[in-house]
Amino acid sequence: EPEVTQTPSHQVTQMGQEVILRCVPISNHLYFYWYRQILGQKVEFLVSFYNNEISEKSEIFDDQFSVERPDGSNFTLKIRSTKLEDSAMYFCASSGGLGTQYFGPGTRLTVL
Amino acid sequence: SQQGEEDPQALSIQEGENATMNCSYKTSINNLQWYRQNSGRGLVHLILIRSNEREKHSGRLRVTLDTSKKSSSLLITASRAADTASYFCATDKDDYKLSFGAGTTVTVRA
């Protein structure tokens, strides 16, 4: 069964460094998303992406964040200058447009 | 916000018993979905129910939706130890984002 994959599974970085989280959505899906979950808290929407542009973004998704679909398979989330409060599990999801979103296993980002 | 809120926050049951958890939300929705999350792991999609549906089944799962009360329930029948996880409801109004609740932590005792 097709699934969303994410790399790396765990990323440790120093405050102020740039990180890129990578995702490979399900191949025939058209809608792509990033969510995050701070330890012990709710899953929060960050951004959605469709037709090579951002469809919607949350207040969390400020100028430090960007997304890109550099080729036909990858979908990336970049954080330009990480802060301590960016430490969280980041989930990528994709959808074929019928509502169901399929999530990847997540990348645990730890900012020191 | 159309966020779902689950109730109860935590549930402990004996293996073989049924587990029921509820979700309430605030605004009109297109779909309501239930996800499972094992500790520290990814979100596994369980079931989606559309706003024009009232009940849906998938294996040991039964989901109901009452749009007049803005609420949904998830029933897991004949629970197993492997059902131990956190369960989240998530609502959407369009294709662009899901709003998640805080989740119900279910512990199934052997």
PDB file of C-alpha atoms in Angstrom:
ATOM      1  CA  GLU A   1       0.000   0.000   0.000  1.00  0.00           C
ATOM      2  CA  PRO A   2       1.397   3.444  -0.897  1.00  0.00           C
ATOM      3  CA  GLU A   3       2.556   5.504   2.027  1.00  0.00           C
ATOM      4  CA  VAL A   4       4.028   8.897   2.836  1.00  0.00           C
ATOM      5  CA  THR A   5       7.673   8.768   3.835  1.00  0.00           C
ATOM      6  CA  GLN A   6       9.725  11.325   5.727  1.00  0.00           C
ATOM      7  CA  THR A   7      13.422  11.829   6.321  1.00  0.00           C
ATOM      8  CA  PRO A   8      15.197  12.104   8.614  1.00  0.00           C
ATOM      9  CA  SER A   9      13.302  10.426  11.435  1.00  0.00           C
ATOM     10  CA  HIS A  10      15.179  12.538  13.962  1.00  0.00           C
ATOM     11  CA  GLN A  11      17.054  15.798  13.430  1.00  0.00           C
ATOM     12  CA  VAL A  12      19.102  17.539  16.098  1.00  0.00           C
ATOM     13  CA  THR A  13      20.266  21.074  15.369  1.00  0.00           C
ATOM     14  CA  GLN A  14      21.672  24.124  17.078  1.00  0.00           C
ATOM     15  CA  MET A  15      19.518  27.208  17.560  1.00  0.00           C
ATOM     16  CA  GLY A  16      19.872  29.536  14.596  1.00  0.00           C
ATOM     17  CA  GLN A  17      20.720  26.801  12.131  1.00  0.00           C
ATOM     18  CA  GLU A  18      18.692  26.011   9.042  1.00  0.00           C
ATOM     19  CA  VAL A  19      16.985  22.659   8.708  1.00  0.00           C
ATOM     20  CA  ILE A  20      15.233  20.993   5.807  1.00  0.00           C
ATOM     21  CA  LEU A  21      12.707  18.282   6.468  1.00  0.00           C
ATOM     22  CA  ARG A  22      11.911  16.041   3.553  1.00  0.00           C
ATOM     23  CA  CYS A  23       8.798  14.200   2.550  1.00  0.00           C
ATOM     24  CA  VAL A  24       7.787  11.964  -0.314  1.00  0.00           C
ATOM     25  CA  PRO A  25       3.998  12.116  -0.630  1.00  0.00           C
ATOM     26  CA  ILE A  26       1.899   9.363  -2.168  1.00  0.00           C
ATOM     27  CA  SER A  27       2.644   9.501  -5.874  1.00  0.00           C
ATOM     28  CA  ASN A  28      -0.727  10.408  -7.392  1.00  0.00           C
ATOM     29  CA  HIS A  29      -1.746  12.851  -4.671  1.00  0.00           C
ATOM     30  CA  LEU A  30      -2.196  16.523  -5.435  1.00  0.00           C
ATOM     31  CA  TYR A  31      -2.499  18.154  -2.025  1.00  0.00           C
ATOM     32  CA  PHE A  32       0.377  18.328   0.428  1.00  0.00           C
ATOM     33  CA  TYR A  33       0.529  19.485   4.018  1.00  0.00           C
ATOM     34  CA  TRP A  34       2.833  20.037   6.942  1.00  0.00           C
ATOM     35  CA  TYR A  35       1.666  19.758  10.551  1.00  0.00           C
ATOM     36  CA  ARG A  36       3.555  19.819  13.797  1.00  0.00           C
ATOM     37  CA  GLN A  37       2.997  18.399  17.256  1.00  0.00           C
ATOM     38  CA  ILE A  38       4.828  19.804  20.226  1.00  0.00           C
ATOM     39  CA  LEU A  39       5.338  17.099  22.840  1.00  0.00           C
ATOM     40  CA  GLY A  40       2.114  16.463  24.735  1.00  0.00           C
ATOM     41  CA  GLN A  41       0.093  18.925  22.668  1.00  0.00           C
ATOM     42  CA  LYS A  42      -2.348  18.895  19.773  1.00  0.00           C
ATOM     43  CA  VAL A  43      -1.386  18.387  16.165  1.00  0.00           C
ATOM     44  CA  GLU A  44      -1.284  21.842  14.568  1.00  0.00           C
ATOM     45  CA  PHE A  45      -1.674  22.743  10.913  1.00  0.00           C
ATOM     46  CA  LEU A  46       1.235  24.641   9.386  1.00  0.00           C
ATOM     47  CA  VAL A  47       0.696  24.877   5.649  1.00  0.00           C
ATOM     48  CA  SER A  48      -1.046  23.342   2.666  1.00  0.00           C
ATOM     49  CA  PHE A  49       0.291  23.223  -0.880  1.00  0.00           C
ATOM     50  CA  TYR A  50      -1.512  22.624  -4.143  1.00  0.00           C
ATOM     51  CA  ASN A  51      -0.660  23.255  -7.769  1.00  0.00           C
ATOM     52  CA  ASN A  52       2.836  24.410  -6.848  1.00  0.00           C
ATOM     53  CA  GLU A  53       1.768  27.102  -4.474  1.00  0.00           C
ATOM     54  CA  ILE A  54       0.733  27.578  -0.865  1.00  0.00           C
ATOM     55  CA  SER A  55      -3.036  27.232  -0.456  1.00  0.00           C
ATOM     56  CA  GLU A  56      -3.274  28.186   3.173  1.00  0.00           C
ATOM     57  CA  LYS A  57      -0.919  28.758   6.065  1.00  0.00           C
ATOM     58  CA  SER A  58      -1.316  29.184   9.779  1.00  0.00           C
ATOM     59  CA  GLU A  59      -0.017  31.923  12.059  1.00  0.00           C
ATOM     60  CA  ILE A  60       2.809  29.581  13.037  1.00  0.00           C
ATOM     61  CA  PHE A  61       4.082  29.522   9.449  1.00  0.00           C
ATOM     62  CA  ASP A  62       5.952  32.808   9.531  1.00  0.00           C
ATOM     63  CA  ASP A  63       8.791  34.092   7.357  1.00  0.00           C
ATOM     64  CA  GLN A  64      11.189  31.576   8.896  1.00  0.00           C
ATOM     65  CA  PHE A  65       9.309  28.750   7.228  1.00  0.00           C
ATOM     66  CA  SER A  66       9.116  27.849   3.566  1.00  0.00           C
ATOM     67  CA  VAL A  67       7.951  24.884   1.535  1.00  0.00           C
ATOM     68  CA  GLU A  68       9.015  23.628  -1.824  1.00  0.00           C
ATOM     69  CA  ARG A  69       8.272  20.853  -4.231  1.00  0.00           C
ATOM     70  CA  PRO A  70      11.628  20.766  -5.997  1.00  0.00           C
ATOM     71  CA  ASP A  71      10.788  17.853  -8.262  1.00  0.00           C
ATOM     72  CA  GLY A  72       7.918  15.504  -8.999  1.00  0.00           C
ATOM     73  CA  SER A  73       8.264  13.493  -5.827  1.00  0.00           C
ATOM     74  CA  ASN A  74       9.699  15.473  -2.913  1.00  0.00           C
ATOM     75  CA  PHE A  75       8.015  18.040  -0.692  1.00  0.00           C
ATOM     76  CA  THR A  76      10.240  19.921   1.744  1.00  0.00           C
ATOM     77  CA  LEU A  77       9.813  22.155   4.764  1.00  0.00           C
ATOM     78  CA  LYS A  78      12.644  24.553   5.494  1.00  0.00           C
ATOM     79  CA  ILE A  79      13.123  26.414   8.746  1.00  0.00           C
ATOM     80  CA  ARG A  80      15.685  29.149   8.123  1.00  0.00           C
ATOM     81  CA  SER A  81      16.821  29.976  11.636  1.00  0.00           C
ATOM     82  CA  THR A  82      15.586  27.476  14.190  1.00  0.00           C
ATOM     83  CA  LYS A  83      14.425  28.492  17.646  1.00  0.00           C
ATOM     84  CA  LEU A  84      14.109  26.372  20.766  1.00  0.00           C
ATOM     85  CA  GLU A  85      10.331  26.485  20.431  1.00  0.00           C
ATOM     86  CA  ASP A  86      10.541  24.864  16.989  1.00  0.00           C
ATOM     87  CA  SER A  87      11.324  21.575  18.717  1.00  0.00           C
ATOM     88  CA  ALA A  88       8.454  19.294  17.790  1.00  0.00           C
ATOM     89  CA  MET A  89       7.392  16.347  15.682  1.00  0.00           C
ATOM     90  CA  TYR A  90       6.764  17.480  12.121  1.00  0.00           C
ATOM     91  CA  PHE A  91       4.336  15.497  10.020  1.00  0.00           C
ATOM     92  CA  CYS A  92       3.910  15.608   6.283  1.00  0.00           C
ATOM     93  CA  ALA A  93       0.577  14.544   4.810  1.00  0.00           C
ATOM     94  CA  SER A  94      -0.847  14.151   1.355  1.00  0.00           C
ATOM     95  CA  SER A  95      -4.319  13.844  -0.095  1.00  0.00           C
ATOM     96  CA  GLY A  96      -5.866  12.885  -3.388  1.00  0.00           C
ATOM     97  CA  GLY A  97      -8.509  15.549  -2.893  1.00  0.00           C
ATOM     98  CA  LEU A  98     -11.344  13.449  -1.495  1.00  0.00           C
ATOM     99  CA  GLY A  99     -10.728  14.514   2.102  1.00  0.00           C
ATOM    100  CA  THR A 100      -8.601  11.736   3.581  1.00  0.00           C
ATOM    101  CA  GLN A 101      -5.122  12.895   4.476  1.00  0.00           C
ATOM    102  CA  TYR A 102      -2.391  10.294   4.848  1.00  0.00           C
ATOM    103  CA  PHE A 103       0.373  11.113   7.252  1.00  0.00           C
ATOM    104  CA  GLY A 104       4.007  10.191   7.239  1.00  0.00           C
ATOM    105  CA  PRO A 105       5.784   8.804  10.312  1.00  0.00           C
ATOM    106  CA  GLY A 106       7.118  12.241  11.256  1.00  0.00           C
ATOM    107  CA  THR A 107      10.474  13.896  11.843  1.00  0.00           C
ATOM    108  CA  ARG A 108      11.357  14.661  15.429  1.00  0.00           C
ATOM    109  CA  LEU A 109      13.184  17.999  15.435  1.00  0.00           C
ATOM    110  CA  THR A 110      15.228  18.860  18.497  1.00  0.00           C
ATOM    111  CA  VAL A 111      16.675  22.365  18.692  1.00  0.00           C
ATOM    112  CA  LEU A 112      19.453  22.813  21.252  1.00  0.00           C
TER     113      LEU A 112
ATOM    114  CA  SER B   1     -11.860  27.573  15.245  1.00  0.00           C
ATOM    115  CA  GLN B   2     -13.528  24.360  14.158  1.00  0.00           C
ATOM    116  CA  GLN B   3     -11.255  22.238  16.335  1.00  0.00           C
ATOM    117  CA  GLY B   4     -12.577  18.953  17.587  1.00  0.00           C
ATOM    118  CA  GLU B   5     -12.416  18.217  21.274  1.00  0.00           C
ATOM    119  CA  GLU B   6     -12.355  14.621  22.464  1.00  0.00           C
ATOM    120  CA  ASP B   7     -13.960  13.220  25.539  1.00  0.00           C
ATOM    121  CA  PRO B   8     -12.847  11.524  27.728  1.00  0.00           C
ATOM    122  CA  GLN B   9      -9.196  12.546  27.890  1.00  0.00           C
ATOM    123  CA  ALA B  10      -8.223   9.057  28.989  1.00  0.00           C
ATOM    124  CA  LEU B  11      -9.902   5.676  29.009  1.00  0.00           C
ATOM    125  CA  SER B  12      -8.760   2.392  30.528  1.00  0.00           C
ATOM    126  CA  ILE B  13     -10.570  -0.812  29.635  1.00  0.00           C
ATOM    127  CA  GLN B  14     -10.138  -4.556  29.830  1.00  0.00           C
ATOM    128  CA  GLU B  15      -9.266  -6.493  26.719  1.00  0.00           C
ATOM    129  CA  GLY B  16     -12.432  -7.598  24.980  1.00  0.00           C
ATOM    130  CA  GLU B  17     -14.479  -4.638  26.195  1.00  0.00           C
ATOM    131  CA  ASN B  18     -15.725  -1.869  23.952  1.00  0.00           C
ATOM    132  CA  ALA B  19     -14.211   1.622  23.980  1.00  0.00           C
ATOM    133  CA  THR B  20     -16.242   4.688  23.141  1.00  0.00           C
ATOM    134  CA  MET B  21     -14.897   8.166  22.741  1.00  0.00           C
ATOM    135  CA  ASN B  22     -16.585  11.367  21.642  1.00  0.00           C
ATOM    136  CA  CYS B  23     -15.612  14.415  19.670  1.00  0.00           C
ATOM    137  CA  SER B  24     -17.290  17.796  19.557  1.00  0.00           C
ATOM    138  CA  TYR B  25     -16.564  20.630  17.161  1.00  0.00           C
ATOM    139  CA  LYS B  26     -17.671  24.204  16.739  1.00  0.00           C
ATOM    140  CA  THR B  27     -18.350  25.074  13.119  1.00  0.00           C
ATOM    141  CA  SER B  28     -19.839  23.379  10.084  1.00  0.00           C
ATOM    142  CA  ILE B  29     -17.622  20.795   8.453  1.00  0.00           C
ATOM    143  CA  ASN B  30     -17.168  18.847   5.243  1.00  0.00           C
ATOM    144  CA  ASN B  31     -15.617  15.771   6.789  1.00  0.00           C
ATOM    145  CA  LEU B  32     -14.650  14.371  10.157  1.00  0.00           C
ATOM    146  CA  GLN B  33     -11.790  11.908  10.410  1.00  0.00           C
ATOM    147  CA  TRP B  34     -10.435   9.741  13.182  1.00  0.00           C
ATOM    148  CA  TYR B  35      -6.738   9.000  13.536  1.00  0.00           C
ATOM    149  CA  ARG B  36      -4.735   6.750  15.852  1.00  0.00           C
ATOM    150  CA  GLN B  37      -1.313   7.579  17.189  1.00  0.00           C
ATOM    151  CA  ASN B  38       0.865   5.108  19.024  1.00  0.00           C
ATOM    152  CA  SER B  39       3.230   6.723  21.494  1.00  0.00           C
ATOM    153  CA  GLY B  40       5.696   8.971  19.697  1.00  0.00           C
ATOM    154  CA  ARG B  41       4.746   7.624  16.292  1.00  0.00           C
ATOM    155  CA  GLY B  42       2.887   8.816  13.211  1.00  0.00           C
ATOM    156  CA  LEU B  43      -0.816   9.330  12.688  1.00  0.00           C
ATOM    157  CA  VAL B  44      -2.686   6.422  11.184  1.00  0.00           C
ATOM    158  CA  HIS B  45      -5.909   7.213   9.385  1.00  0.00           C
ATOM    159  CA  LEU B  46      -8.797   5.123  10.673  1.00  0.00           C
ATOM    160  CA  ILE B  47     -11.980   6.374   9.085  1.00  0.00           C
ATOM    161  CA  LEU B  48     -13.541   9.401   7.396  1.00  0.00           C
ATOM    162  CA  ILE B  49     -17.200  10.311   7.685  1.00  0.00           C
ATOM    163  CA  ARG B  50     -18.714  13.004   5.495  1.00  0.00           C
ATOM    164  CA  SER B  51     -21.121  15.628   6.742  1.00  0.00           C
ATOM    165  CA  ASN B  52     -24.036  13.985   4.926  1.00  0.00           C
ATOM    166  CA  GLU B  53     -23.368  10.601   6.538  1.00  0.00           C
ATOM    167  CA  ARG B  54     -24.633   9.507   9.933  1.00  0.00           C
ATOM    168  CA  GLU B  55     -22.822   6.258  10.569  1.00  0.00           C
ATOM    169  CA  LYS B  56     -19.899   4.351   9.131  1.00  0.00           C
ATOM    170  CA  HIS B  57     -18.248   1.036   9.914  1.00  0.00           C
ATOM    171  CA  SER B  58     -14.772  -0.288   9.279  1.00  0.00           C
ATOM    172  CA  GLY B  59     -13.885  -3.634  10.820  1.00  0.00           C
ATOM    173  CA  ARG B  60     -14.182  -3.219  14.604  1.00  0.00           C
ATOM    174  CA  LEU B  61     -14.686   0.536  14.286  1.00  0.00           C
ATOM    175  CA  ARG B  62     -18.014   2.310  14.242  1.00  0.00           C
ATOM    176  CA  VAL B  63     -18.252   6.059  13.798  1.00  0.00           C
ATOM    177  CA  THR B  64     -21.337   8.191  14.137  1.00  0.00           C
ATOM    178  CA  LEU B  65     -21.822  11.813  13.230  1.00  0.00           C
ATOM    179  CA  ASP B  66     -24.545  14.149  14.458  1.00  0.00           C
ATOM    180  CA  THR B  67     -24.181  17.450  12.651  1.00  0.00           C
ATOM    181  CA  SER B  68     -27.059  19.005  14.576  1.00  0.00           C
ATOM    182  CA  LYS B  69     -25.117  18.484  17.801  1.00  0.00           C
ATOM    183  CA  LYS B  70     -21.737  18.986  16.130  1.00  0.00           C
ATOM    184  CA  SER B  71     -20.492  15.744  17.605  1.00  0.00           C
ATOM    185  CA  SER B  72     -19.083  12.389  16.592  1.00  0.00           C
ATOM    186  CA  SER B  73     -18.340   9.163  18.401  1.00  0.00           C
ATOM    187  CA  LEU B  74     -15.834   6.404  17.754  1.00  0.00           C
ATOM    188  CA  LEU B  75     -16.590   2.937  19.052  1.00  0.00           C
ATOM    189  CA  ILE B  76     -13.938   0.224  19.092  1.00  0.00           C
ATOM    190  CA  THR B  77     -15.503  -3.154  19.715  1.00  0.00           C
ATOM    191  CA  ALA B  78     -13.796  -6.170  21.282  1.00  0.00           C
ATOM    192  CA  SER B  79     -10.692  -4.190  22.136  1.00  0.00           C
ATOM    193  CA  ARG B  80      -7.211  -5.685  21.983  1.00  0.00           C
ATOM    194  CA  ALA B  81      -3.953  -4.722  23.647  1.00  0.00           C
ATOM    195  CA  ALA B  82      -2.788  -3.439  20.253  1.00  0.00           C
ATOM    196  CA  ASP B  83      -5.570  -0.819  20.346  1.00  0.00           C
ATOM    197  CA  THR B  84      -3.679   0.984  23.109  1.00  0.00           C
ATOM    198  CA  ALA B  85      -2.998   4.391  21.568  1.00  0.00           C
ATOM    199  CA  SER B  86      -4.190   7.982  21.407  1.00  0.00           C
ATOM    200  CA  TYR B  87      -7.175   8.657  19.203  1.00  0.00           C
ATOM    201  CA  PHE B  88      -7.790  12.010  17.565  1.00  0.00           C
ATOM    202  CA  CYS B  89     -10.684  13.448  15.669  1.00  0.00           C
ATOM    203  CA  ALA B  90      -9.949  16.001  12.969  1.00  0.00           C
ATOM    204  CA  THR B  91     -12.352  18.155  11.033  1.00  0.00           C
ATOM    205  CA  ASP B  92     -12.051  19.969   7.755  1.00  0.00           C
ATOM    206  CA  LYS B  93     -14.152  22.473   5.925  1.00  0.00           C
ATOM    207  CA  ASP B  94     -12.315  22.256   2.646  1.00  0.00           C
ATOM    208  CA  ASP B  95      -9.357  20.361   1.319  1.00  0.00           C
ATOM    209  CA  TYR B  96      -6.814  22.573   2.883  1.00  0.00           C
ATOM    210  CA  LYS B  97      -6.385  21.854   6.549  1.00  0.00           C
ATOM    211  CA  LEU B  98      -7.369  19.573   9.377  1.00  0.00           C
ATOM    212  CA  SER B  99      -8.162  20.855  12.847  1.00  0.00           C
ATOM    213  CA  PHE B 100      -7.291  18.302  15.491  1.00  0.00           C
ATOM    214  CA  GLY B 101      -8.593  17.774  18.989  1.00  0.00           C
ATOM    215  CA  ALA B 102      -6.438  17.003  22.007  1.00  0.00           C
ATOM    216  CA  GLY B 103      -7.121  13.289  21.752  1.00  0.00           C
ATOM    217  CA  THR B 104      -8.290  10.432  23.939  1.00  0.00           C
ATOM    218  CA  THR B 105      -5.638   8.123  25.365  1.00  0.00           C
ATOM    219  CA  VAL B 106      -6.912   4.564  25.420  1.00  0.00           C
ATOM    220  CA  THR B 107      -5.232   1.874  27.480  1.00  0.00           C
ATOM    221  CA  VAL B 108      -6.358  -1.706  26.958  1.00  0.00           C
ATOM    222  CA  ARG B 109      -5.407  -3.959  29.855  1.00  0.00           C
ATOM    223  CA  ALA B 110      -4.653  -7.602  29.143  1.00  0.00           C
TER     224      ALA B 110
END
